[in-house]
GROMACS .gro file of C-alpha atoms in nm:
model
  465
    1MET     CA    1   8.822  -2.392  19.232
    2GLU     CA    2   8.492  -2.444  19.054
    3ASN     CA    3   8.516  -2.759  18.847
    4ARG     CA    4   8.458  -2.709  18.474
    5TYR     CA    5   8.286  -3.047  18.445
    6ILE     CA    6   8.029  -2.945  18.706
    7PHE     CA    7   7.967  -2.631  18.503
    8PHE     CA    8   7.937  -2.840  18.186
    9LEU     CA    9   7.695  -3.075  18.366
   10ILE     CA   10   7.476  -2.782  18.474
   11VAL     CA   11   7.469  -2.648  18.117
   12LEU     CA   12   7.392  -2.998  17.985
   13LEU     CA   13   7.115  -3.035  18.243
   14PHE     CA   14   6.961  -2.698  18.159
   15LEU     CA   15   6.970  -2.749  17.780
   16GLY     CA   16   6.844  -3.107  17.811
   17ASP     CA   17   6.551  -2.989  18.020
   18LEU     CA   18   6.459  -2.717  17.771
   19ILE     CA   19   6.464  -2.974  17.489
   20ALA     CA   20   6.252  -3.214  17.697
   21ILE     CA   21   5.981  -2.964  17.788
   22ASN     CA   22   5.959  -2.812  17.439
   23CYS     CA   23   5.938  -3.154  17.274
   24SER     CA   24   5.673  -3.264  17.526
   25PHE     CA   25   5.464  -2.954  17.450
   26MET     CA   26   5.485  -2.993  17.072
   27ILE     CA   27   5.424  -3.370  17.073
   28ALA     CA   28   5.124  -3.328  17.305
   29TYR     CA   29   4.992  -3.045  17.090
   30PHE     CA   30   5.023  -3.252  16.770
   31TRP     CA   31   4.887  -3.569  16.935
   32ASP     CA   32   4.575  -3.407  17.074
   33SER     CA   33   4.511  -3.195  16.766
   34GLN     CA   34   4.461  -3.514  16.561
   35SER     CA   35   4.146  -3.598  16.758
   36ASN     CA   36   4.039  -3.258  16.879
   37ALA     CA   37   4.012  -2.973  16.632
   38PHE     CA   38   3.934  -2.736  16.919
   39ILE     CA   39   4.293  -2.766  17.034
   40GLN     CA   40   4.416  -2.528  16.766
   41SER     CA   41   4.492  -2.237  16.997
   42SER     CA   42   4.549  -1.893  16.853
   43HIS     CA   43   4.796  -1.838  17.136
   44TYR     CA   44   5.020  -2.135  17.057
   45LYS     CA   45   5.349  -1.943  17.059
   46LEU     CA   46   5.255  -1.745  17.369
   47ASP     CA   47   5.150  -2.064  17.548
   48LEU     CA   48   5.480  -2.232  17.458
   49LEU     CA   49   5.664  -1.929  17.596
   50ILE     CA   50   5.460  -1.945  17.918
   51PHE     CA   51   5.530  -2.320  17.940
   52ASN     CA   52   5.906  -2.250  17.921
   53ALA     CA   53   5.889  -1.958  18.162
   54THR     CA   54   5.697  -2.155  18.427
   55TRP     CA   55   5.951  -2.438  18.397
   56ILE     CA   56   6.248  -2.205  18.445
   57VAL     CA   57   6.082  -2.044  18.748
   58SER     CA   58   6.000  -2.387  18.895
   59ALA     CA   59   6.350  -2.525  18.833
   60PHE     CA   60   6.527  -2.226  18.984
   61PHE     CA   61   6.287  -2.219  19.279
   62MET     CA   62   6.383  -2.581  19.349
   63GLN     CA   63   6.754  -2.493  19.299
   64LEU     CA   64   6.783  -2.762  19.031
   65TYR     CA   65   7.071  -2.588  18.854
   66HIS     CA   66   7.277  -2.509  19.163
   67ARG     CA   67   7.634  -2.635  19.186
   68GLU     CA   68   7.557  -2.829  19.505
   69THR     CA   69   7.271  -3.011  19.330
   70ALA     CA   70   7.486  -3.107  19.030
   71GLN     CA   71   7.748  -3.265  19.256
   72ARG     CA   72   7.525  -3.562  19.341
   73THR     CA   73   7.291  -3.764  19.118
   74GLU     CA   74   7.035  -3.826  19.393
   75PHE     CA   75   6.998  -3.450  19.445
   76ILE     CA   76   6.939  -3.402  19.072
   77PHE     CA   77   6.663  -3.666  19.071
   78GLN     CA   78   6.497  -3.540  19.390
   79LYS     CA   79   6.484  -3.178  19.278
   80SER     CA   80   6.389  -3.272  18.920
   81TRP     CA   81   6.068  -3.446  19.026
   82ARG     CA   82   5.980  -3.166  19.266
   83ALA     CA   83   6.036  -2.914  18.986
   84VAL     CA   84   5.816  -3.118  18.748
   85VAL     CA   85   5.531  -3.127  19.002
   86LEU     CA   86   5.565  -2.754  19.071
   87HIS     CA   87   5.577  -2.688  18.695
   88ALA     CA   88   5.255  -2.884  18.639
   89LEU     CA   89   5.076  -2.693  18.914
   90THR     CA   90   5.209  -2.354  18.802
   91PHE     CA   91   5.128  -2.401  18.434
   92ASN     CA   92   4.779  -2.531  18.510
   93VAL     CA   93   4.709  -2.232  18.731
   94VAL     CA   94   4.828  -1.995  18.456
   95VAL     CA   95   4.615  -2.174  18.194
   96LEU     CA   96   4.315  -2.172  18.429
   97LEU     CA   97   4.349  -1.798  18.483
   98THR     CA   98   4.400  -1.715  18.114
   99ASN     CA   99   4.286  -1.929  17.819
  100TYR     CA  100   4.198  -2.267  17.970
  101ALA     CA  101   3.915  -2.314  17.716
  102SER     CA  102   4.170  -2.340  17.434
  103TYR     CA  103   4.289  -2.680  17.555
  104SER     CA  104   4.129  -3.013  17.631
  105LYS     CA  105   4.193  -3.194  17.960
  106ASN     CA  106   4.361  -3.469  17.760
  107PHE     CA  107   4.615  -3.219  17.629
  108LEU     CA  108   4.721  -3.121  17.980
  109ILE     CA  109   4.756  -3.490  18.071
  110TYR     CA  110   4.952  -3.565  17.754
  111ILE     CA  111   5.187  -3.272  17.796
  112PHE     CA  112   5.304  -3.373  18.144
  113ALA     CA  113   5.314  -3.743  18.057
  114PHE     CA  114   5.550  -3.665  17.770
  115GLU     CA  115   5.744  -3.427  17.995
  116ILE     CA  116   5.805  -3.708  18.246
  117ILE     CA  117   5.920  -3.939  17.964
  118GLY     CA  118   6.152  -3.666  17.837
  119PHE     CA  119   6.296  -3.616  18.183
  120LEU     CA  120   6.354  -3.988  18.230
  121ILE     CA  121   6.558  -3.991  17.907
  122SER     CA  122   6.741  -3.673  18.008
  123ARG     CA  123   6.827  -3.808  18.354
  124PHE     CA  124   6.952  -4.134  18.202
  125VAL     CA  125   7.195  -3.931  17.990
  126ILE     CA  126   7.301  -3.725  18.294
  127THR     CA  127   7.362  -4.039  18.502
  128ALA     CA  128   7.568  -4.195  18.222
  129PHE     CA  129   7.771  -3.873  18.194
  130GLU     CA  130   7.835  -3.868  18.569
  131GLN     CA  131   7.944  -4.232  18.583
  132TYR     CA  132   8.173  -4.178  18.285
  133HIS     CA  133   8.327  -3.872  18.448
  134ILE     CA  134   8.374  -4.038  18.789
  135LYS     CA  135   8.590  -4.303  18.622
  136ARG     CA  136   8.809  -4.036  18.460
  137VAL     CA  137   9.008  -3.968  18.777
  138ARG     CA  138   9.276  -3.770  18.593
  139HIS     CA  139   9.028  -3.487  18.531
  140LYS     CA  140   8.936  -3.448  18.898
  141LYS     CA  141   9.115  -3.243  19.157
  142LYS     CA  142   9.312  -3.456  19.401
  143ILE     CA  143   9.271  -3.344  19.761
  144ALA     CA  144   9.463  -3.413  20.084
  145ILE     CA  145   9.362  -3.309  20.437
  146VAL     CA  146   9.599  -3.207  20.717
  147GLY     CA  147   9.469  -3.298  21.063
  148TYR     CA  148   9.250  -3.584  21.176
  149ASN     CA  149   8.958  -3.451  21.378
  150GLU     CA  150   8.581  -3.419  21.343
  151THR     CA  151   8.609  -3.123  21.105
  152ALA     CA  152   8.859  -3.313  20.889
  153LYS     CA  153   8.635  -3.622  20.879
  154ARG     CA  154   8.333  -3.413  20.786
  155LEU     CA  155   8.530  -3.243  20.509
  156ALA     CA  156   8.655  -3.578  20.377
  157ASP     CA  157   8.295  -3.701  20.371
  158TYR     CA  158   8.204  -3.399  20.157
  159PHE     CA  159   8.483  -3.472  19.906
  160ILE     CA  160   8.393  -3.842  19.888
  161LYS     CA  161   8.027  -3.762  19.823
  162ASN     CA  162   8.115  -3.509  19.554
  163GLN     CA  163   8.317  -3.736  19.327
  164MET     CA  164   8.235  -3.532  19.019
  165SER     CA  165   8.487  -3.268  19.126
  166TYR     CA  166   8.718  -3.426  19.380
  167ASN     CA  167   8.935  -3.729  19.439
  168PHE     CA  168   9.012  -3.755  19.811
  169SER     CA  169   9.366  -3.884  19.865
  170GLY     CA  170   9.394  -3.915  20.244
  171PHE     CA  171   9.464  -3.766  20.588
  172PHE     CA  172   9.794  -3.637  20.729
  173ASP     CA  173   9.831  -3.575  21.102
  174HIS     CA  174  10.070  -3.544  21.400
  175THR     CA  175  10.215  -3.893  21.397
  176GLU     CA  176  10.562  -4.038  21.357
  177LYS     CA  177  10.448  -4.315  21.124
  178SER     CA  178  10.138  -4.418  20.932
  179TYR     CA  179   9.859  -4.599  21.113
  180VAL     CA  180   9.506  -4.723  21.042
  181ASP     CA  181   9.201  -4.597  21.229
  182HIS     CA  182   9.016  -4.927  21.275
  183SER     CA  183   8.683  -4.751  21.337
  184ASN     CA  184   8.662  -4.659  20.969
  185GLN     CA  185   8.969  -4.832  20.818
  186GLU     CA  186   9.118  -4.492  20.728
  187LEU     CA  187   9.495  -4.468  20.675
  188ILE     CA  188   9.653  -4.171  20.855
  189ARG     CA  189   9.996  -4.060  20.731
  190PRO     CA  190  10.250  -3.832  20.906
  191ILE     CA  191  10.246  -3.464  20.805
  192ASP     CA  192  10.617  -3.482  20.726
  193SER     CA  193  10.539  -3.713  20.432
  194LEU     CA  194  10.269  -3.484  20.285
  195MET     CA  195  10.468  -3.303  20.016
  196GLU     CA  196  10.646  -3.616  19.897
  197PHE     CA  197  10.306  -3.785  19.870
  198ALA     CA  198  10.156  -3.479  19.697
  199SER     CA  199  10.436  -3.471  19.440
  200GLN     CA  200  10.411  -3.843  19.363
  201ASN     CA  201  10.029  -3.846  19.344
  202GLU     CA  202   9.967  -3.507  19.175
  203VAL     CA  203   9.772  -3.363  19.469
  204ALA     CA  204   9.639  -3.022  19.361
  205GLU     CA  205   9.506  -2.883  19.689
  206VAL     CA  206   9.565  -2.934  20.060
  207TYR     CA  207   9.302  -2.842  20.320
  208SER     CA  208   9.440  -2.801  20.670
  209THR     CA  209   9.231  -2.820  20.987
  210LEU     CA  210   9.549  -2.726  21.174
  211PHE     CA  211   9.683  -2.370  21.190
  212PRO     CA  212  10.042  -2.245  21.238
  213GLU     CA  213   9.986  -2.232  21.613
  214ASP     CA  214   9.882  -2.599  21.606
  215TYR     CA  215  10.178  -2.721  21.401
  216HIS     CA  216  10.515  -2.549  21.442
  217SER     CA  217  10.638  -2.628  21.089
  218MET     CA  218  10.321  -2.507  20.912
  219ASN     CA  219  10.488  -2.203  20.754
  220ASP     CA  220  10.764  -2.423  20.612
  221LEU     CA  221  10.498  -2.660  20.480
  222LEU     CA  222  10.317  -2.369  20.313
  223SER     CA  223  10.638  -2.257  20.145
  224VAL     CA  224  10.716  -2.606  20.012
  225ALA     CA  225  10.356  -2.642  19.889
  226GLU     CA  226  10.381  -2.320  19.689
  227GLN     CA  227  10.711  -2.432  19.538
  228ASN     CA  228  10.530  -2.745  19.415
  229CYS     CA  229  10.221  -2.564  19.274
  230VAL     CA  230   9.997  -2.705  19.548
  231ARG     CA  231   9.727  -2.470  19.676
  232PHE     CA  232   9.698  -2.463  20.056
  233LYS     CA  233   9.373  -2.370  20.232
  234PHE     CA  234   9.258  -2.372  20.593
  235ILE     CA  235   8.947  -2.520  20.750
  236PRO     CA  236   8.895  -2.347  21.086
  237ASP     CA  237   8.698  -2.425  21.394
  238VAL     CA  238   8.395  -2.200  21.335
  239THR     CA  239   8.441  -2.038  21.677
  240LYS     CA  240   8.788  -1.919  21.572
  241ILE     CA  241   8.666  -1.726  21.266
  242ILE     CA  242   8.531  -1.436  21.471
  243ASN     CA  243   8.792  -1.158  21.497
  244SER     CA  244   9.041  -1.359  21.289
  245ASP     CA  245   9.266  -1.215  21.016
  246TYR     CA  246   9.148  -1.468  20.758
  247ALA     CA  247   8.869  -1.415  20.506
  248ILE     CA  248   8.616  -1.685  20.426
  249ASP     CA  249   8.680  -1.795  20.068
  250THR     CA  250   8.389  -2.037  20.022
  251TYR     CA  251   8.186  -2.305  20.195
  252PHE     CA  252   8.185  -2.684  20.159
  253ASP     CA  253   7.857  -2.819  20.296
  254GLU     CA  254   7.849  -2.527  20.546
  255ILE     CA  255   8.216  -2.580  20.636
  256PRO     CA  256   8.401  -2.246  20.594
  257VAL     CA  257   8.722  -2.252  20.389
  258LEU     CA  258   8.993  -1.989  20.438
  259SER     CA  259   9.231  -1.911  20.152
  260THR     CA  260   9.583  -1.771  20.185
  261ARG     CA  261   9.538  -1.551  19.875
  262SER     CA  262   9.267  -1.417  19.647
  263GLU     CA  263   9.253  -1.578  19.301
  264PRO     CA  264   8.977  -1.429  19.083
  265LEU     CA  265   9.050  -1.685  18.809
  266GLU     CA  266   8.952  -1.967  19.045
  267HIS     CA  267   8.592  -1.870  18.965
  268ILE     CA  268   8.465  -2.046  18.655
  269ALA     CA  269   8.278  -1.740  18.519
  270ASN     CA  270   8.604  -1.543  18.515
  271ARG     CA  271   8.791  -1.830  18.351
  272ILE     CA  272   8.527  -1.858  18.078
  273PHE     CA  273   8.539  -1.482  18.022
  274LYS     CA  274   8.919  -1.481  17.996
  275ARG     CA  275   8.929  -1.789  17.773
  276SER     CA  276   8.663  -1.645  17.539
  277PHE     CA  277   8.860  -1.322  17.513
  278ASP     CA  278   9.179  -1.520  17.439
  279ILE     CA  279   9.014  -1.723  17.162
  280ILE     CA  280   8.851  -1.423  16.990
  281PHE     CA  281   9.165  -1.206  17.012
  282SER     CA  282   9.406  -1.480  16.899
  283LEU     CA  283   9.182  -1.577  16.605
  284GLY     CA  284   9.181  -1.212  16.497
  285VAL     CA  285   9.562  -1.194  16.509
  286ILE     CA  286   9.604  -1.527  16.325
  287ILE     CA  287   9.354  -1.443  16.050
  288PHE     CA  288   9.431  -1.075  15.990
  289LEU     CA  289   9.804  -1.060  16.069
  290LEU     CA  290   9.982  -1.396  16.074
  291SER     CA  291   9.805  -1.523  15.760
  292TRP     CA  292  10.015  -1.289  15.542
  293LEU     CA  293  10.310  -1.225  15.777
  294ILE     CA  294  10.418  -1.591  15.807
  295PRO     CA  295  10.490  -1.638  15.430
  296ILE     CA  296  10.694  -1.314  15.416
  297LEU     CA  297  10.900  -1.389  15.727
  298SER     CA  298  10.948  -1.751  15.622
  299ILE     CA  299  11.130  -1.641  15.307
  300ILE     CA  300  11.350  -1.387  15.490
  301ILE     CA  301  11.438  -1.624  15.777
  302LYS     CA  302  11.530  -1.902  15.533
  303MET     CA  303  11.744  -1.664  15.326
  304GLN     CA  304  11.948  -1.550  15.628
  305SER     CA  305  12.023  -1.883  15.798
  306LYS     CA  306  11.963  -2.254  15.769
  307GLY     CA  307  11.699  -2.415  15.984
  308PRO     CA  308  11.323  -2.413  16.042
  309VAL     CA  309  11.108  -2.100  16.032
  310PHE     CA  310  10.957  -2.171  16.371
  311PHE     CA  311  11.147  -2.236  16.691
  312MET     CA  312  10.986  -2.469  16.945
  313GLN     CA  313  11.106  -2.490  17.302
  314LEU     CA  314  10.974  -2.665  17.613
  315ARG     CA  315  10.859  -2.407  17.866
  316SER     CA  316  10.700  -2.433  18.211
  317GLY     CA  317  10.322  -2.402  18.190
  318ARG     CA  318  10.031  -2.397  18.430
  319ASP     CA  319  10.086  -2.620  18.736
  320ASN     CA  320  10.448  -2.649  18.615
  321LYS     CA  321  10.348  -2.880  18.329
  322PRO     CA  322  10.582  -2.841  18.028
  323PHE     CA  323  10.447  -2.739  17.687
  324TRP     CA  324  10.594  -2.654  17.346
  325CYS     CA  325  10.617  -2.277  17.309
  326TYR     CA  326  10.623  -2.144  16.949
  327LYS     CA  327  10.831  -1.851  16.820
  328PHE     CA  328  10.973  -1.730  16.491
  329ARG     CA  329  11.335  -1.846  16.484
  330SER     CA  330  11.555  -1.543  16.549
  331MET     CA  331  11.890  -1.717  16.607
  332THR     CA  332  12.124  -1.941  16.416
  333MET     CA  333  12.080  -2.309  16.496
  334ASN     CA  334  12.320  -2.448  16.760
  335SER     CA  335  12.312  -2.652  17.078
  336ASP     CA  336  12.312  -2.344  17.304
  337THR     CA  337  11.982  -2.210  17.168
  338GLU     CA  338  11.782  -2.445  17.387
  339HIS     CA  339  11.933  -2.351  17.722
  340ILE     CA  340  12.110  -2.013  17.719
  341GLN     CA  341  11.905  -1.694  17.759
  342ALA     CA  342  11.959  -1.424  17.496
  343THR     CA  343  12.183  -1.134  17.602
  344LYS     CA  344  12.252  -0.789  17.460
  345GLY     CA  345  12.466  -0.813  17.146
  346ASP     CA  346  12.420  -1.193  17.129
  347SER     CA  347  12.613  -1.323  16.824
  348ARG     CA  348  12.358  -1.599  16.768
  349VAL     CA  349  12.085  -1.348  16.673
  350THR     CA  350  12.040  -1.293  16.296
  351SER     CA  351  11.970  -0.949  16.148
  352ILE     CA  352  11.602  -1.028  16.086
  353GLY     CA  353  11.599  -1.194  16.428
  354ALA     CA  354  11.723  -0.873  16.592
  355PHE     CA  355  11.440  -0.680  16.428
  356MET     CA  356  11.180  -0.938  16.529
  357ARG     CA  357  11.303  -0.947  16.889
  358LYS     CA  358  11.313  -0.567  16.912
  359THR     CA  359  10.954  -0.542  16.789
  360SER     CA  360  10.837  -0.864  16.962
  361ILE     CA  361  10.728  -1.006  16.625
  362ASP     CA  362  10.912  -1.329  16.713
  363GLU     CA  363  10.650  -1.389  16.987
  364LEU     CA  364  10.349  -1.375  16.752
  365PRO     CA  365  10.333  -1.753  16.684
  366GLN     CA  366  10.244  -1.788  17.052
  367PHE     CA  367   9.892  -1.687  16.953
  368PHE     CA  368   9.870  -2.047  16.827
  369ASN     CA  369   9.961  -2.155  17.182
  370VAL     CA  370   9.678  -1.934  17.308
  371LEU     CA  371   9.432  -2.091  17.063
  372ILE     CA  372   9.545  -2.442  17.162
  373GLY     CA  373   9.493  -2.352  17.528
  374ASN     CA  374   9.835  -2.389  17.689
  375MET     CA  375   9.893  -2.011  17.703
  376SER     CA  376   9.688  -1.696  17.757
  377ILE     CA  377   9.737  -1.356  17.598
  378VAL     CA  378   9.815  -1.205  17.939
  379GLY     CA  379   9.986  -1.391  18.222
  380PRO     CA  380  10.327  -1.465  18.374
  381ARG     CA  381  10.585  -1.519  18.099
  382PRO     CA  382  10.686  -1.886  18.054
  383HIS     CA  383  11.046  -1.970  18.138
  384MET     CA  384  11.271  -2.249  18.015
  385LEU     CA  385  11.248  -2.566  18.225
  386LYS     CA  386  11.611  -2.523  18.330
  387HIS     CA  387  11.548  -2.169  18.452
  388THR     CA  388  11.234  -2.272  18.641
  389ASP     CA  389  11.434  -2.533  18.832
  390GLU     CA  390  11.703  -2.275  18.910
  391TYR     CA  391  11.475  -1.990  19.016
  392LYS     CA  392  11.237  -2.191  19.233
  393ALA     CA  393  11.533  -2.288  19.452
  394ILE     CA  394  11.641  -1.929  19.517
  395VAL     CA  395  11.331  -1.708  19.477
  396HIS     CA  396  11.064  -1.723  19.749
  397GLN     CA  397  10.712  -1.797  19.616
  398TYR     CA  398  10.850  -1.833  19.262
  399MET     CA  399  10.622  -2.128  19.183
  400VAL     CA  400  10.306  -1.934  19.275
  401ARG     CA  401  10.329  -1.779  18.926
  402GLN     CA  402  10.289  -2.130  18.781
  403LEU     CA  403   9.933  -2.154  18.918
  404LEU     CA  404   9.819  -1.960  18.611
  405LYS     CA  405   9.854  -2.014  18.237
  406PRO     CA  406  10.163  -1.831  18.107
  407GLY     CA  407  10.105  -1.531  17.883
  408ILE     CA  408  10.245  -1.367  17.570
  409THR     CA  409  10.273  -1.050  17.777
  410GLY     CA  410  10.224  -0.977  18.145
  411TRP     CA  411  10.207  -0.722  18.424
  412ALA     CA  412  10.576  -0.770  18.503
  413GLN     CA  413  10.675  -0.710  18.138
  414VAL     CA  414  10.483  -0.381  18.101
  415SER     CA  415  10.619  -0.270  18.440
  416GLY     CA  416  10.979  -0.282  18.320
  417PHE     CA  417  11.078  -0.638  18.407
  418ARG     CA  418  11.111  -0.782  18.059
  419GLY     CA  419  11.390  -0.980  17.897
  420GLU     CA  420  11.717  -1.089  18.050
  421THR     CA  421  11.727  -1.113  18.430
  422LYS     CA  422  12.071  -0.992  18.532
  423ASP     CA  423  12.042  -1.039  18.907
  424HIS     CA  424  11.838  -1.201  19.183
  425LYS     CA  425  11.660  -0.877  19.273
  426GLN     CA  426  11.516  -0.840  18.921
  427MET     CA  427  11.370  -1.190  18.931
  428VAL     CA  428  11.218  -1.126  19.275
  429LYS     CA  429  11.049  -0.812  19.140
  430ARG     CA  430  10.922  -1.001  18.837
  431VAL     CA  431  10.772  -1.271  19.060
  432GLU     CA  432  10.613  -1.008  19.286
  433HIS     CA  433  10.444  -0.848  18.984
  434ASP     CA  434  10.326  -1.188  18.855
  435ILE     CA  435  10.172  -1.274  19.194
  436TRP     CA  436  10.006  -0.932  19.211
  437TYR     CA  437   9.848  -1.002  18.871
  438ILE     CA  438   9.720  -1.343  18.988
  439GLU     CA  439   9.560  -1.186  19.297
  440ASN     CA  440   9.413  -0.882  19.119
  441TRP     CA  441   9.307  -1.015  18.778
  442SER     CA  442   9.024  -0.851  18.589
  443ILE     CA  443   8.940  -0.838  18.219
  444MET     CA  444   9.003  -0.462  18.225
  445LEU     CA  445   9.351  -0.525  18.368
  446ASP     CA  446   9.419  -0.763  18.076
  447ILE     CA  447   9.307  -0.498  17.826
  448LYS     CA  448   9.524  -0.237  18.001
  449ILE     CA  449   9.829  -0.467  17.981
  450ILE     CA  450   9.766  -0.534  17.610
  451PHE     CA  451   9.750  -0.159  17.535
  452LEU     CA  452  10.064  -0.093  17.742
  453THR     CA  453  10.241  -0.373  17.553
  454ILE     CA  454  10.150  -0.216  17.217
  455ILE     CA  455  10.263   0.129  17.336
  456ASN     CA  456  10.592  -0.003  17.478
  457THR     CA  457  10.661  -0.198  17.158
  458ALA     CA  458  10.596   0.110  16.943
  459LYS     CA  459  10.829   0.319  17.162
  460GLY     CA  460  11.098   0.049  17.159
  461GLU     CA  461  11.196  -0.130  17.477
  462GLU     CA  462  11.550  -0.123  17.610
  463ASN     CA  463  11.539  -0.486  17.727
  464ALA     CA  464  11.403  -0.622  17.397
  465TYR     CA  465  11.700  -0.800  17.238
   0.00000   0.00000   0.00000
C-alpha cells in the first residue's frame, strides 16, 4: 500500500521547490536591476517559464520526486544538490543559446545563490516534517515478517530504513519458543504466536518468505490473517518466480513481492480519485437534497414517535474499526433497535419509517459519514458489531470485506443481496460479491453501481423493509 504521508511529502517537496526557484529568480531579478538597468529583459515572463521548465526537467531526470527518494532524507539531499547543479548548467546553456545579453553575469550568480538558500530552507522544513512523522508511529503501517533467512533480513532492513511508511515489528520463524540471534540482537518469535501478536500490536501486513510447501499450516495462517484484517504477502526466492502461479505485485528495493489478491485501491492515485469523487458527490447531496429534506422529515418523524430524528449505531468500518453510522430514525425507540436486524412486517417500524426504508431515504444521512471519511459512497455495506462477530466465525473470508471503507451502496446490494440475510448461503454470496468489488474496483464500476442503485430504488426493491 502506498503511504499517503509519502505522497504528501512528495507534493510538499515539489511545491516547496517551485516556491524556492521562483522566489530566487524574482529576488535576483530585483536585486540586480537596482544596480544594472540593462537587466530589464523584455522576455522576463518567458525567462521565468524557462527557469521553471529547466528545473522540472532536471528534478525529474534526477528522480527527485520518486517514492523511493522520498523514503529517506539522505536520498532527498543527494538528489536535490545534483538537480540544482544540473539546473544551473541547463539554464545557463539555454540562456547562452537564446538571450544571454539580456542578463549580467552577476544576475546568474545571484539567481543560483538565492536558489541554494531557498533549497536549504526547504530541506530544513522537509527534515522537520520527516522527524515529526517518524515519531507518530500510529500513522505508520506495522509490518511482521515470517521466516528468518537472508531474504527476510534484507526485507527487514528495507522497512527499517524506510521509517516514513513502515514500523517493523519483528520476525516469526520455525521455532518452538522465542530466541535472540546474538549476531544482531534480533528477537525471533514462533510462527504459532504470529496472529496473537498481530492482534495485540495492530500489525497491518505480514510478509512471508516461506510458502505453503515450506510451512504445513500456512493456509490456516492465511485464513486467520484474513479474519483479522491482516494483509498477507509473499516474498519469494527470485529463482522460484519463473513459471510460478503468482504475479509480482511490487518491488521493495528490488525484492519482488507477491500478493494473494489484486486490490486497485491499494494504489494511492486510485484512492485519491475515489475520495475526491466521494467528497464532491456527497457535498452535492448534502447541499441540494438534505438541506431541505432534513427539516421536513424532522417534523414528520417527531410527530409519529418520540425520540431523536437521527439514529446512530456503531458499525464495523475499515480494518474492522467501529464508527458511528448515521440514519434517519425509522423505528420506535426500544432496547432491541441496537441489536436486532429489521425483518419484513417489523412492528417497530413507523409509517414514515416504512416509506423511508422502502425508498432508502433513511440511508441519506450516511453522506455525512462519507464527508467525514469513515464511509464511501460505494463499498461493502457496514454491519452491526454483533453481526460482524457472528459472521466472521461462520463465513470464510468474511473479514476480507473489512479491508475497504464501507459504502452506502455496493456491488452485492445492486446484485440482489440487500437487506435481511435469512440464511448462511445468502451471506456467503454477499461476501463473494464484496470481495469481487475489492479486487475489480474502478471509478466506472462505482458510477455503474450508483446508477443501478437509483434504478432499483425507483423500481422498488423487494428486500427493502
